[in-house]
């Protein structure tokens, strides 16, 4: 099994690099596949965590201040209390709709899975690099990289499946019992 040097992209590499290290194409493919995804998942998980925490703190602070706002007389009191209620309802609805807490956990689990898959690949790839026989060396590198790519696909498929299985749609029977009457 050898790298198809006619390909373009990650496996192409330069002829000089390929002749110096035949495993360079596998290394480049693995690193390109994992690093970009790992960084994307880390970035998305951080934003979901921030949005979850911010919306929670916002709801707590404004909800806790409502009795105080209602207890005093001041100009624009009704507007401020109404605006507070709108902010609480909006933050709560967005938090529920986007499921920032669940997405944060799901993205973080996938991120950790990518780190684990990359570490497993490094161990297997290290075994390949330590092999003296060039044919077996390339076969081990290929197998390690193939297993990494399969693990990445499995992680992303599991994440997608988990996300869509957690979405709640109204049941048809519920909609039938409550017909829309304008």
XYZ file of C-alpha atoms in Angstrom:
182
model
C 0.000 0.000 0.000
C 1.511 3.280 -1.002
C 0.465 6.859 -1.325
C -0.887 7.805 -4.735
C 1.536 10.577 -5.637
C -0.664 11.737 -8.526
C -3.316 13.004 -6.120
C -3.628 16.634 -5.263
C -4.249 17.926 -1.772
C -3.028 16.555 1.516
C -1.646 13.266 0.225
C 0.156 14.816 -2.726
C 3.054 16.439 -0.847
C 6.297 17.198 -2.616
C 8.319 14.442 -4.267
C 11.257 15.395 -2.073
C 9.259 15.073 1.160
C 7.743 11.780 0.015
C 11.133 10.322 -0.845
C 12.569 11.414 2.511
C 9.624 10.171 4.590
C 7.013 7.950 2.936
C 4.749 8.319 5.977
C 4.535 12.107 5.633
C 1.327 11.912 3.589
C -0.417 9.861 6.288
C 0.844 12.222 8.981
C -0.377 15.285 7.065
C -3.794 13.725 6.399
C -4.266 12.762 10.051
C -3.165 16.129 11.376
C -5.299 18.050 8.881
C -8.324 15.887 9.637
C -8.109 16.106 13.413
C -6.661 19.538 14.140
C -9.210 21.575 12.203
C -12.171 19.624 13.606
C -10.812 19.661 17.144
C -10.383 23.435 17.005
C -13.883 23.909 15.545
C -15.488 21.759 18.227
C -13.532 23.532 20.954
C -14.598 26.965 19.629
C -18.262 25.959 19.303
C -18.337 24.328 22.757
C -16.874 27.480 24.333
C -19.542 29.653 22.707
C -22.367 27.359 23.773
C -20.997 27.410 27.328
C -20.797 31.221 27.288
C -24.328 31.606 25.924
C -25.720 29.095 28.432
C -24.057 30.791 31.380
C -24.818 34.341 30.235
C -28.498 33.611 29.647
C -28.752 31.846 33.011
C -27.095 34.685 34.891
C -29.226 37.235 33.050
C -32.460 35.452 33.989
C -31.383 35.035 37.628
C -30.285 38.646 38.085
C -33.312 40.221 36.416
C -35.747 37.803 38.103
C -34.223 38.506 41.503
C -34.419 42.258 40.941
C -38.115 42.245 39.930
C -39.465 42.425 43.517
C -37.137 45.327 44.203
C -38.158 47.091 40.970
C -41.827 46.564 41.778
C -41.529 47.795 45.367
C -40.531 51.378 44.640
C -42.210 54.248 42.845
C -40.195 55.911 40.099
C -40.808 57.291 36.623
C -41.086 54.595 33.933
C -41.686 51.848 36.500
C -44.222 49.989 34.345
C -41.945 50.127 31.304
C -38.930 48.825 33.243
C -40.911 45.961 34.790
C -42.396 45.061 31.389
C -38.978 45.206 29.721
C -37.568 42.983 32.484
C -40.294 40.426 31.830
C -39.582 40.508 28.088
C -35.855 40.010 28.694
C -36.494 37.071 31.039
C -38.936 35.445 28.603
C -36.651 35.980 25.614
C -33.514 34.681 27.341
C -35.402 31.648 28.653
C -36.965 30.910 25.261
C -33.640 31.210 23.409
C -31.922 29.028 25.997
C -34.629 26.379 25.645
C -34.815 26.570 21.865
C -31.079 26.399 21.192
C -30.402 23.971 24.059
C -27.079 25.624 24.822
C -26.487 23.411 27.850
C -27.033 20.161 25.955
C -25.093 21.372 22.923
C -22.204 22.465 25.133
C -22.001 18.973 26.622
C -22.421 17.246 23.260
C -19.775 19.370 21.537
C -17.371 18.945 24.428
C -17.809 15.143 24.390
C -17.088 15.107 20.655
C -14.076 17.369 21.208
C -12.727 14.993 23.859
C -13.426 12.052 21.527
C -11.344 13.715 18.823
C -8.484 14.214 21.279
C -8.700 10.545 22.303
C -8.807 9.401 18.652
C -5.770 11.541 17.877
C -3.864 10.099 20.838
C -4.715 6.551 19.741
C -3.526 7.407 16.229
C -0.250 8.814 17.628
C 0.377 5.550 19.496
C -0.372 3.397 16.457
C 1.551 5.706 14.154
C 4.519 5.649 16.533
C 4.470 1.866 16.285
C 4.545 2.198 12.492
C 7.464 4.633 12.607
C 9.417 2.247 14.843
C 9.005 -0.630 12.389
C 12.132 -1.351 10.361
C 10.486 -3.115 7.394
C 9.386 -0.341 4.950
C 6.403 -2.300 3.576
C 5.080 -3.196 7.018
C 5.848 0.344 8.171
C 3.623 1.854 5.504
C 0.895 -0.748 6.082
C 0.819 0.077 9.804
C 0.752 3.807 9.068
C -2.087 3.293 6.603
C -4.050 1.182 9.101
C -3.545 3.734 11.886
C -4.668 6.608 9.664
C -7.619 4.646 8.301
C -8.729 3.832 11.866
C -8.418 7.510 12.803
C -10.570 8.636 9.873
C -13.174 5.987 10.711
C -13.205 7.099 14.364
C -13.669 10.740 13.309
C -16.606 9.780 11.107
C -18.137 7.677 13.894
C -17.808 10.539 16.394
C -19.419 13.041 14.046
C -22.214 10.626 13.113
C -22.926 9.909 16.778
C -23.003 13.629 17.527
C -25.445 14.274 14.681
C -27.649 11.385 15.753
C -27.664 12.551 19.374
C -28.483 16.125 18.375
C -31.431 15.227 16.166
C -32.765 12.653 18.611
C -32.886 15.320 21.328
C -35.060 17.695 19.320
C -38.620 17.757 20.542
C -41.342 18.123 17.968
C -45.022 18.499 18.851
C -46.841 15.217 18.624
C -49.469 14.917 15.942
C -52.128 13.981 18.516
C -51.362 17.119 20.535
C -51.806 19.273 17.465
C -55.038 17.507 16.550
C -56.541 18.211 19.973
C -55.690 21.891 19.795
C -56.687 23.135 16.380
C -55.645 26.587 15.387
C -58.526 29.087 15.466
C -57.592 32.627 14.408
